[in-house]
Short mmCIF file of C-alpha atoms in Angstrom, two decimals:
data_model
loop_
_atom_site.label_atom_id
_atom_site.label_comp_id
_atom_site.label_asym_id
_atom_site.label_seq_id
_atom_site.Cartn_x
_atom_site.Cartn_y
_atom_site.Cartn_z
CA UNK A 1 -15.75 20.43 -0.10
CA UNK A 2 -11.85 21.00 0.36
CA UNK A 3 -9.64 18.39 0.03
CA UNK A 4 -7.09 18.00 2.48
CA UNK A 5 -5.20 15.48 1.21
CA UNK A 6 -4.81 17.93 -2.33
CA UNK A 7 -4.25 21.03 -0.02
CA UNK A 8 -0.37 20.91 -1.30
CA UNK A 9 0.52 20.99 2.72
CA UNK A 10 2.37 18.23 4.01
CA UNK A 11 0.82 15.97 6.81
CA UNK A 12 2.18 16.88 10.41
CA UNK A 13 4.29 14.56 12.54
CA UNK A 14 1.05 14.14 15.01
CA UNK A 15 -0.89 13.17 11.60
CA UNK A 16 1.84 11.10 10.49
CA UNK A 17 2.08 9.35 13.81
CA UNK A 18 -1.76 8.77 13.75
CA UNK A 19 -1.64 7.18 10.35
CA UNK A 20 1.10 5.03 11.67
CA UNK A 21 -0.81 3.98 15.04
CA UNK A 22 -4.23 2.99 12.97
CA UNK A 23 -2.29 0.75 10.35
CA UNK A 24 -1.40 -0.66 13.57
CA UNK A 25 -4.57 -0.91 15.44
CA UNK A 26 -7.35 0.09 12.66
CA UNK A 27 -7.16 -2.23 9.93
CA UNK A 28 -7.36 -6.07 9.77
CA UNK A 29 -5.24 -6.73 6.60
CA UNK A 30 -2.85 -5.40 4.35
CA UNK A 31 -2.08 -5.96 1.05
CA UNK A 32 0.84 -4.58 -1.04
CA UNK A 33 -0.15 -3.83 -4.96
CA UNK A 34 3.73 -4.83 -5.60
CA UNK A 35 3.27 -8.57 -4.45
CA UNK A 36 -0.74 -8.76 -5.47
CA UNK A 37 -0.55 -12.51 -5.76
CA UNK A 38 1.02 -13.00 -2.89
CA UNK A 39 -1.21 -10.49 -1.11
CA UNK A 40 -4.50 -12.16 -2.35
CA UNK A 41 -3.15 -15.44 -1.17
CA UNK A 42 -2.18 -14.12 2.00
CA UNK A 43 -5.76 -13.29 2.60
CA UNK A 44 -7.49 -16.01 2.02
CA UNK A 45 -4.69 -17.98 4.60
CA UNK A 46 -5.72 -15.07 7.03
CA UNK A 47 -9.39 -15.05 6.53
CA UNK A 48 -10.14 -18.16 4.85
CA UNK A 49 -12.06 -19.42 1.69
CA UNK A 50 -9.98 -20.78 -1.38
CA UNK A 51 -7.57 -18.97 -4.06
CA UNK A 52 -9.81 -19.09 -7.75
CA UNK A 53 -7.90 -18.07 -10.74
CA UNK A 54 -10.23 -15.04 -11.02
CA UNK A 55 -8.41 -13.59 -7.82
CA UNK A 56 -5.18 -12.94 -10.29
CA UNK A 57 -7.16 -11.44 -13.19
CA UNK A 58 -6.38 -8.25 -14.00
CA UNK A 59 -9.97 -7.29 -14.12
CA UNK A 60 -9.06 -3.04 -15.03
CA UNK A 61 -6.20 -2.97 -17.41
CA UNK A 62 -3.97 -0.02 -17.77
CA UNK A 63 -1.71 -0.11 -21.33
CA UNK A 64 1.53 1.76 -21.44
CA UNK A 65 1.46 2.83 -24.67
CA UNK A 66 4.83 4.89 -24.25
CA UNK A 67 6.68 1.58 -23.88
CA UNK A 68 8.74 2.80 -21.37
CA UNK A 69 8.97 2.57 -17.16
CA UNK A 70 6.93 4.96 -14.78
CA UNK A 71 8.72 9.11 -15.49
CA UNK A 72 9.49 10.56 -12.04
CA UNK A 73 11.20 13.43 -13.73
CA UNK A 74 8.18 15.70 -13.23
CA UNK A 75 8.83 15.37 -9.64
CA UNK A 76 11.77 17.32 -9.92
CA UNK A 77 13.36 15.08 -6.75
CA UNK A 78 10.19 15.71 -4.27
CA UNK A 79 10.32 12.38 -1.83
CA UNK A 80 7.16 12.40 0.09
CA UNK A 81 8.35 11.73 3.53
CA UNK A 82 5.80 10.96 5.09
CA UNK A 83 3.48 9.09 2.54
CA UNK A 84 7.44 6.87 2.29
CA UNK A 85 7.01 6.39 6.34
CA UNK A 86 3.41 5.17 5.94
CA UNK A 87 4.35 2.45 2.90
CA UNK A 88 7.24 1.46 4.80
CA UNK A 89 5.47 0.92 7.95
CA UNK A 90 2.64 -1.26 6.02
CA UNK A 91 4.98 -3.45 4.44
CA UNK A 92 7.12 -3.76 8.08
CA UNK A 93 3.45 -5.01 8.70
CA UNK A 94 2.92 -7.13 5.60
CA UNK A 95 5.67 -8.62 6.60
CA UNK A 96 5.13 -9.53 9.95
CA UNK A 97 1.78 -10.87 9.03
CA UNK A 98 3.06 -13.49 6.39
CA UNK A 99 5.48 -14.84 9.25
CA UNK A 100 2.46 -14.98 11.89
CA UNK A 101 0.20 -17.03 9.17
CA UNK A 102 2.41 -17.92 6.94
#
């Protein structure tokens, strides 16, 4: 089966705006993978139960053996609109949510 997603075709603004509207009305917590502690804590204040140590493990390892940062170079200055209005959009939300249950 196809892959959208991998077609190489950028989303449309009616797809973009969709994606937008269900991070709004479609799903019942966010997290963001660049403040995981504070995201797993976050949850538990939102849906209850207590923080264990094993929430902060980092349970699938990744080494950087290159000892050096992330290499955008291959991107060859491609910005992903849309995928950029998404994450900014879910951390707008993140956001909003740590105010409302702080």
């Amino acid at each position: 089966t196809p892959n959208p997603c991998m077609d190489g075709v950028p989303p449309t603004l009616q797809e973009t705006r969709l994606a937008l509207q269900r991070l709004r009305e479609a799903v019942a917590f966010l997290g963001i993978t660049d403040q995981w502690d504070l995201s797993i804590c976050f949850f538990h204040a939102k849906f209850g139960g207590e923080c264990l140590p094993t929430d902060f493990l980092n349970i699938n390892p990744n080494f950087n053996d290159t000892l050096s940062t992330y290499d955008t170079a291959e991107l060859e200055g491609f910005i992903d609109h849309e995928d950029r209005q998404v994450y900014t959009e879910a951390v707008h939300i993140f956001q909003e949510d740590l105010t409302r249950f702080g």
